[in-house]
């Protein structure tokens, strides 16, 4: 979004673009309310964090934000070098800390970690998958268990087969179609395969590499982050910002607050 503007943006301009991108027809009062909330969230939360992790530059006094020329715009996961560039910016270690980005190798490791995240969800499980090949039976079973515990499940995919499978197996799921180009059915490699965000504080993002001739699955490398201020968690929340805000607007807690 910053790159599309080809210039620094005032926080109000950025907030306007974020609100307009996720909404179609809303009243003037609702638009102003959402704009105010988005502007406050950007100024006090999102932009300072992204600036801290050197993803953007943000002038707190002038309220001007600009993209960094030394990072990849909008985190282009389809660029082969981006994955390594991101990992190079932050520490990676098997001993997780708030700022650590962990790395998992292999298809089975991604499957098992995704199940673990589903089991740890307390309020919200936000998932995206590009194909049904990545949704094994046990993955669906763990999602069912989360729903039975009262966890809200949101599933995004541009693949009709994924949506149909979720409708049949997980009737309580909220389905939506991601608009991001980086979550499309793989036509080339590397590509994003799956994303799981738990309670907005734990995340896994799996990158698919072209499968070997003797493998039925693409090779997977998964990056994981744990903690509300973890850099990977922050980046994913920002990429999903309008969609997460839309879910917030629909939540009973939010509705009760604005009507109190």
mmCIF file of C-alpha atoms in Angstrom:
data_model
loop_
_atom_site.group_PDB
_atom_site.id
_atom_site.type_symbol
_atom_site.label_atom_id
_atom_site.label_comp_id
_atom_site.label_asym_id
_atom_site.label_seq_id
_atom_site.Cartn_x
_atom_site.Cartn_y
_atom_site.Cartn_z
ATOM 1 C CA UNK A 1 0.000 0.000 0.000
ATOM 2 C CA UNK A 2 2.835 2.396 0.832
ATOM 3 C CA UNK A 3 4.638 1.230 -2.282
ATOM 4 C CA UNK A 4 1.588 1.869 -4.444
ATOM 5 C CA UNK A 5 1.540 5.472 -3.251
ATOM 6 C CA UNK A 6 5.186 5.983 -4.294
ATOM 7 C CA UNK A 7 5.536 8.582 -1.524
ATOM 8 C CA UNK A 8 5.306 8.887 2.246
ATOM 9 C CA UNK A 9 1.751 8.938 3.596
ATOM 10 C CA UNK A 10 0.166 10.778 6.469
ATOM 11 C CA UNK A 11 -1.288 8.352 8.998
ATOM 12 C CA UNK A 12 -4.791 9.603 8.105
ATOM 13 C CA UNK A 13 -4.236 8.761 4.428
ATOM 14 C CA UNK A 14 -3.049 5.281 5.331
ATOM 15 C CA UNK A 15 -6.021 4.779 7.668
ATOM 16 C CA UNK A 16 -8.408 5.860 4.902
ATOM 17 C CA UNK A 17 -6.930 3.304 2.498
ATOM 18 C CA UNK A 18 -7.144 0.521 5.077
ATOM 19 C CA UNK A 19 -10.790 1.241 5.874
ATOM 20 C CA UNK A 20 -11.793 1.541 2.221
ATOM 21 C CA UNK A 21 -9.963 -1.627 1.233
ATOM 22 C CA UNK A 22 -12.023 -3.881 3.492
ATOM 23 C CA UNK A 23 -15.431 -2.222 3.291
ATOM 24 C CA UNK A 24 -17.874 -1.664 0.452
ATOM 25 C CA UNK A 25 -20.957 0.365 1.387
ATOM 26 C CA UNK A 26 -21.113 1.824 4.891
ATOM 27 C CA UNK A 27 -22.743 4.921 6.343
ATOM 28 C CA UNK A 28 -20.811 8.157 6.770
ATOM 29 C CA UNK A 29 -20.979 7.848 10.563
ATOM 30 C CA UNK A 30 -19.686 4.259 10.452
ATOM 31 C CA UNK A 31 -16.898 5.289 8.095
ATOM 32 C CA UNK A 32 -15.784 8.088 10.416
ATOM 33 C CA UNK A 33 -15.887 5.759 13.426
ATOM 34 C CA UNK A 34 -13.773 3.124 11.699
ATOM 35 C CA UNK A 35 -11.387 5.748 10.353
ATOM 36 C CA UNK A 36 -10.826 7.186 13.833
ATOM 37 C CA UNK A 37 -10.195 3.756 15.331
ATOM 38 C CA UNK A 38 -7.827 2.747 12.518
ATOM 39 C CA UNK A 39 -5.894 6.016 12.808
ATOM 40 C CA UNK A 40 -5.454 5.611 16.576
ATOM 41 C CA UNK A 41 -4.413 1.971 16.183
ATOM 42 C CA UNK A 42 -1.841 2.854 13.538
ATOM 43 C CA UNK A 43 -0.370 5.776 15.472
ATOM 44 C CA UNK A 44 -0.171 4.216 18.924
ATOM 45 C CA UNK A 45 0.367 0.561 18.093
ATOM 46 C CA UNK A 46 1.021 -0.767 14.587
ATOM 47 C CA UNK A 47 3.333 1.838 13.082
ATOM 48 C CA UNK A 48 5.641 2.242 16.116
ATOM 49 C CA UNK A 49 6.070 -1.524 16.259
ATOM 50 C CA UNK A 50 6.780 -1.833 12.548
ATOM 51 C CA UNK A 51 9.227 1.058 12.805
ATOM 52 C CA UNK A 52 10.938 -0.685 15.714
ATOM 53 C CA UNK A 53 11.431 -3.761 13.556
ATOM 54 C CA UNK A 54 12.658 -1.552 10.674
ATOM 55 C CA UNK A 55 9.839 -2.469 8.325
ATOM 56 C CA UNK A 56 8.724 1.175 7.912
ATOM 57 C CA UNK A 57 9.880 4.622 8.957
ATOM 58 C CA UNK A 58 7.364 6.539 11.065
ATOM 59 C CA UNK A 59 7.662 10.153 12.173
ATOM 60 C CA UNK A 60 5.642 10.359 15.401
ATOM 61 C CA UNK A 61 5.617 14.145 15.412
ATOM 62 C CA UNK A 62 4.605 14.687 11.788
ATOM 63 C CA UNK A 63 2.538 11.461 11.600
ATOM 64 C CA UNK A 64 4.236 10.520 8.335
ATOM 65 C CA UNK A 65 4.951 6.894 7.404
ATOM 66 C CA UNK A 66 7.139 5.670 4.570
ATOM 67 C CA UNK A 67 8.288 2.281 3.410
ATOM 68 C CA UNK A 68 11.849 1.162 3.990
ATOM 69 C CA UNK A 69 13.925 0.765 0.856
ATOM 70 C CA UNK A 70 16.006 -1.957 2.499
ATOM 71 C CA UNK A 71 13.118 -4.360 3.064
ATOM 72 C CA UNK A 72 10.801 -6.037 0.606
ATOM 73 C CA UNK A 73 7.492 -4.160 0.122
ATOM 74 C CA UNK A 74 4.419 -5.895 1.554
ATOM 75 C CA UNK A 75 6.669 -8.902 2.357
ATOM 76 C CA UNK A 76 6.673 -10.556 -1.063
ATOM 77 C CA UNK A 77 6.813 -14.178 0.079
ATOM 78 C CA UNK A 78 7.052 -15.380 -3.526
ATOM 79 C CA UNK A 79 10.547 -13.923 -3.906
ATOM 80 C CA UNK A 80 13.087 -16.653 -3.182
ATOM 81 C CA UNK A 81 15.374 -14.257 -1.305
ATOM 82 C CA UNK A 82 12.725 -12.752 0.985
ATOM 83 C CA UNK A 83 12.453 -15.736 3.289
ATOM 84 C CA UNK A 84 16.174 -15.623 4.069
ATOM 85 C CA UNK A 85 16.181 -11.828 4.305
ATOM 86 C CA UNK A 86 13.444 -11.924 6.932
ATOM 87 C CA UNK A 87 15.204 -14.589 8.958
ATOM 88 C CA UNK A 88 18.449 -12.626 8.827
ATOM 89 C CA UNK A 89 16.806 -9.617 10.496
ATOM 90 C CA UNK A 90 15.839 -11.484 13.661
ATOM 91 C CA UNK A 91 17.393 -14.172 15.863
ATOM 92 C CA UNK A 92 16.415 -17.762 15.166
ATOM 93 C CA UNK A 93 16.907 -20.389 17.824
ATOM 94 C CA UNK A 94 15.219 -23.539 19.059
ATOM 95 C CA UNK A 95 14.866 -21.830 22.450
ATOM 96 C CA UNK A 96 11.935 -19.505 21.779
ATOM 97 C CA UNK A 97 11.986 -15.949 23.091
ATOM 98 C CA UNK A 98 9.654 -13.035 22.491
ATOM 99 C CA UNK A 99 11.766 -11.814 19.552
ATOM 100 C CA UNK A 100 12.782 -15.185 18.155
ATOM 101 C CA UNK A 101 11.606 -16.536 14.832
ATOM 102 C CA UNK A 102 11.761 -20.322 14.763
ATOM 103 C CA UNK A 103 12.273 -22.452 11.662
ATOM 104 C CA UNK A 104 10.762 -25.875 10.996
ATOM 105 C CA UNK A 105 11.849 -28.071 8.124
ATOM 106 C CA UNK A 106 9.603 -30.540 6.325
ATOM 107 C CA UNK A 107 5.954 -31.280 5.623
ATOM 108 C CA UNK A 108 5.360 -33.400 8.711
ATOM 109 C CA UNK A 109 6.836 -30.787 11.036
ATOM 110 C CA UNK A 110 4.438 -28.194 9.600
ATOM 111 C CA UNK A 111 1.464 -30.538 10.061
ATOM 112 C CA UNK A 112 2.352 -31.332 13.675
ATOM 113 C CA UNK A 113 2.989 -27.723 14.633
ATOM 114 C CA UNK A 114 -0.305 -26.652 13.062
ATOM 115 C CA UNK A 115 -2.144 -29.241 15.161
ATOM 116 C CA UNK A 116 -0.336 -28.023 18.264
ATOM 117 C CA UNK A 117 -1.431 -24.448 17.575
ATOM 118 C CA UNK A 118 -5.031 -25.554 17.095
ATOM 119 C CA UNK A 119 -4.914 -27.312 20.463
ATOM 120 C CA UNK A 120 -3.512 -24.181 22.147
ATOM 121 C CA UNK A 121 -6.170 -21.821 20.758
ATOM 122 C CA UNK A 122 -8.335 -20.277 23.460
ATOM 123 C CA UNK A 123 -10.443 -17.707 21.613
ATOM 124 C CA UNK A 124 -9.637 -17.468 17.909
ATOM 125 C CA UNK A 125 -8.083 -19.669 15.239
ATOM 126 C CA UNK A 126 -7.354 -17.888 11.971
ATOM 127 C CA UNK A 127 -6.213 -20.128 9.099
ATOM 128 C CA UNK A 128 -5.435 -19.922 5.400
ATOM 129 C CA UNK A 129 -4.683 -22.838 3.086
ATOM 130 C CA UNK A 130 -3.998 -22.915 -0.652
ATOM 131 C CA UNK A 131 -5.028 -26.542 -1.285
ATOM 132 C CA UNK A 132 -6.785 -29.532 0.277
ATOM 133 C CA UNK A 133 -3.496 -31.484 0.109
ATOM 134 C CA UNK A 134 -2.374 -29.513 3.155
ATOM 135 C CA UNK A 135 -5.563 -30.232 5.119
ATOM 136 C CA UNK A 136 -5.131 -33.752 6.410
ATOM 137 C CA UNK A 137 -7.812 -35.567 8.394
ATOM 138 C CA UNK A 138 -6.107 -34.956 11.730
ATOM 139 C CA UNK A 139 -5.878 -31.239 10.952
ATOM 140 C CA UNK A 140 -9.649 -31.125 10.552
ATOM 141 C CA UNK A 141 -10.124 -33.144 13.736
ATOM 142 C CA UNK A 142 -8.032 -30.709 15.750
ATOM 143 C CA UNK A 143 -10.017 -27.822 14.253
ATOM 144 C CA UNK A 144 -13.241 -29.564 15.303
ATOM 145 C CA UNK A 145 -11.903 -29.934 18.836
ATOM 146 C CA UNK A 146 -11.108 -26.211 18.934
ATOM 147 C CA UNK A 147 -14.639 -25.332 17.818
ATOM 148 C CA UNK A 148 -16.063 -27.632 20.494
ATOM 149 C CA UNK A 149 -14.047 -25.695 23.093
ATOM 150 C CA UNK A 150 -15.724 -22.490 21.968
ATOM 151 C CA UNK A 151 -12.894 -21.222 19.751
ATOM 152 C CA UNK A 152 -13.947 -19.040 16.808
ATOM 153 C CA UNK A 153 -12.573 -20.551 13.587
ATOM 154 C CA UNK A 154 -11.928 -18.402 10.502
ATOM 155 C CA UNK A 155 -10.800 -20.104 7.295
ATOM 156 C CA UNK A 156 -9.553 -18.208 4.258
ATOM 157 C CA UNK A 157 -8.781 -19.685 0.853
ATOM 158 C CA UNK A 158 -9.052 -18.826 -2.818
ATOM 159 C CA UNK A 159 -9.397 -22.538 -3.560
ATOM 160 C CA UNK A 160 -13.065 -23.663 -3.900
ATOM 161 C CA UNK A 161 -12.124 -27.223 -2.912
ATOM 162 C CA UNK A 162 -10.740 -26.024 0.418
ATOM 163 C CA UNK A 163 -13.898 -24.012 1.084
ATOM 164 C CA UNK A 164 -16.167 -26.939 0.171
ATOM 165 C CA UNK A 165 -14.242 -29.312 2.424
ATOM 166 C CA UNK A 166 -14.446 -26.903 5.355
ATOM 167 C CA UNK A 167 -18.173 -26.354 4.848
ATOM 168 C CA UNK A 168 -18.778 -30.104 4.987
ATOM 169 C CA UNK A 169 -16.500 -30.936 7.904
ATOM 170 C CA UNK A 170 -16.607 -27.686 9.880
ATOM 171 C CA UNK A 171 -20.077 -26.173 9.454
ATOM 172 C CA UNK A 172 -19.440 -23.602 12.203
ATOM 173 C CA UNK A 173 -16.444 -22.132 10.375
ATOM 174 C CA UNK A 174 -16.495 -18.562 9.034
ATOM 175 C CA UNK A 175 -15.219 -18.676 5.441
ATOM 176 C CA UNK A 176 -13.802 -15.761 3.476
ATOM 177 C CA UNK A 177 -11.749 -15.248 0.332
ATOM 178 C CA UNK A 178 -8.357 -13.587 0.803
ATOM 179 C CA UNK A 179 -7.604 -10.754 -1.599
ATOM 180 C CA UNK A 180 -3.856 -10.899 -1.140
ATOM 181 C CA UNK A 181 -1.997 -12.075 -4.231
ATOM 182 C CA UNK A 182 0.512 -13.971 -2.097
ATOM 183 C CA UNK A 183 -2.134 -16.487 -1.019
ATOM 184 C CA UNK A 184 -3.140 -18.045 -4.310
ATOM 185 C CA UNK A 185 -3.095 -21.570 -5.640
ATOM 186 C CA UNK A 186 0.540 -22.369 -6.450
ATOM 187 C CA UNK A 187 1.395 -21.851 -10.109
ATOM 188 C CA UNK A 188 5.087 -21.564 -9.353
ATOM 189 C CA UNK A 189 7.473 -21.995 -6.466
ATOM 190 C CA UNK A 190 8.255 -20.919 -3.818
ATOM 191 C CA UNK A 191 4.760 -19.981 -2.639
ATOM 192 C CA UNK A 192 2.835 -19.565 0.593
ATOM 193 C CA UNK A 193 1.097 -22.800 1.532
ATOM 194 C CA UNK A 194 -0.538 -22.352 4.912
ATOM 195 C CA UNK A 195 -0.870 -19.744 7.606
ATOM 196 C CA UNK A 196 -2.201 -20.265 11.129
ATOM 197 C CA UNK A 197 -2.653 -17.395 13.584
ATOM 198 C CA UNK A 198 -3.773 -18.291 17.117
ATOM 199 C CA UNK A 199 -5.306 -15.659 19.393
ATOM 200 C CA UNK A 200 -3.256 -13.104 17.410
ATOM 201 C CA UNK A 201 -0.144 -13.982 19.394
ATOM 202 C CA UNK A 202 1.162 -17.230 17.846
ATOM 203 C CA UNK A 203 1.728 -17.783 14.153
ATOM 204 C CA UNK A 204 3.096 -20.239 11.634
ATOM 205 C CA UNK A 205 3.689 -19.466 7.970
ATOM 206 C CA UNK A 206 4.715 -22.289 5.652
ATOM 207 C CA UNK A 207 6.529 -21.701 2.374
ATOM 208 C CA UNK A 208 6.241 -24.442 -0.260
ATOM 209 C CA UNK A 209 9.214 -25.269 -2.437
ATOM 210 C CA UNK A 210 8.936 -27.367 -5.576
ATOM 211 C CA UNK A 211 8.637 -31.079 -4.662
ATOM 212 C CA UNK A 212 11.355 -33.537 -5.506
ATOM 213 C CA UNK A 213 10.608 -36.122 -8.148
ATOM 214 C CA UNK A 214 10.220 -38.827 -5.482
ATOM 215 C CA UNK A 215 7.984 -36.757 -3.179
ATOM 216 C CA UNK A 216 4.193 -36.466 -3.245
ATOM 217 C CA UNK A 217 4.289 -33.231 -1.242
ATOM 218 C CA UNK A 218 6.108 -29.972 -1.920
ATOM 219 C CA UNK A 219 9.049 -29.288 0.328
ATOM 220 C CA UNK A 220 8.003 -27.026 3.224
ATOM 221 C CA UNK A 221 9.888 -24.538 5.345
ATOM 222 C CA UNK A 222 7.858 -23.049 8.181
ATOM 223 C CA UNK A 223 8.629 -19.944 10.174
ATOM 224 C CA UNK A 224 6.970 -19.575 13.556
ATOM 225 C CA UNK A 225 6.631 -16.802 16.104
ATOM 226 C CA UNK A 226 5.252 -16.753 19.631
ATOM 227 C CA UNK A 227 4.241 -13.628 21.539
ATOM 228 C CA UNK A 228 2.142 -10.524 20.961
ATOM 229 C CA UNK A 229 5.251 -8.449 20.184
ATOM 230 C CA UNK A 230 7.101 -11.133 18.247
ATOM 231 C CA UNK A 231 8.223 -9.564 14.932
ATOM 232 C CA UNK A 232 6.700 -12.284 12.745
ATOM 233 C CA UNK A 233 3.399 -12.098 14.645
ATOM 234 C CA UNK A 234 3.397 -8.308 14.250
ATOM 235 C CA UNK A 235 4.097 -8.534 10.504
ATOM 236 C CA UNK A 236 1.352 -11.083 9.893
ATOM 237 C CA UNK A 237 -1.156 -9.071 11.915
ATOM 238 C CA UNK A 238 -0.318 -6.019 9.819
ATOM 239 C CA UNK A 239 -0.714 -7.919 6.552
ATOM 240 C CA UNK A 240 -4.096 -9.189 7.748
ATOM 241 C CA UNK A 241 -5.025 -5.887 9.409
ATOM 242 C CA UNK A 242 -8.238 -4.986 7.546
ATOM 243 C CA UNK A 243 -9.569 -8.542 7.781
ATOM 244 C CA UNK A 244 -8.855 -8.767 11.523
ATOM 245 C CA UNK A 245 -10.404 -5.341 12.071
ATOM 246 C CA UNK A 246 -13.504 -6.490 10.222
ATOM 247 C CA UNK A 247 -13.800 -9.466 12.566
ATOM 248 C CA UNK A 248 -13.409 -7.121 15.536
ATOM 249 C CA UNK A 249 -16.249 -4.916 14.325
ATOM 250 C CA UNK A 250 -18.526 -7.968 14.212
ATOM 251 C CA UNK A 251 -17.624 -9.333 17.649
ATOM 252 C CA UNK A 252 -20.189 -9.143 20.477
ATOM 253 C CA UNK A 253 -17.652 -7.503 22.812
ATOM 254 C CA UNK A 254 -16.934 -4.729 20.339
ATOM 255 C CA UNK A 255 -20.625 -4.186 19.606
ATOM 256 C CA UNK A 256 -21.418 -3.952 23.316
ATOM 257 C CA UNK A 257 -18.638 -1.402 23.827
ATOM 258 C CA UNK A 258 -19.768 0.977 21.090
ATOM 259 C CA UNK A 259 -23.396 0.789 22.212
ATOM 260 C CA UNK A 260 -22.699 1.233 25.914
#
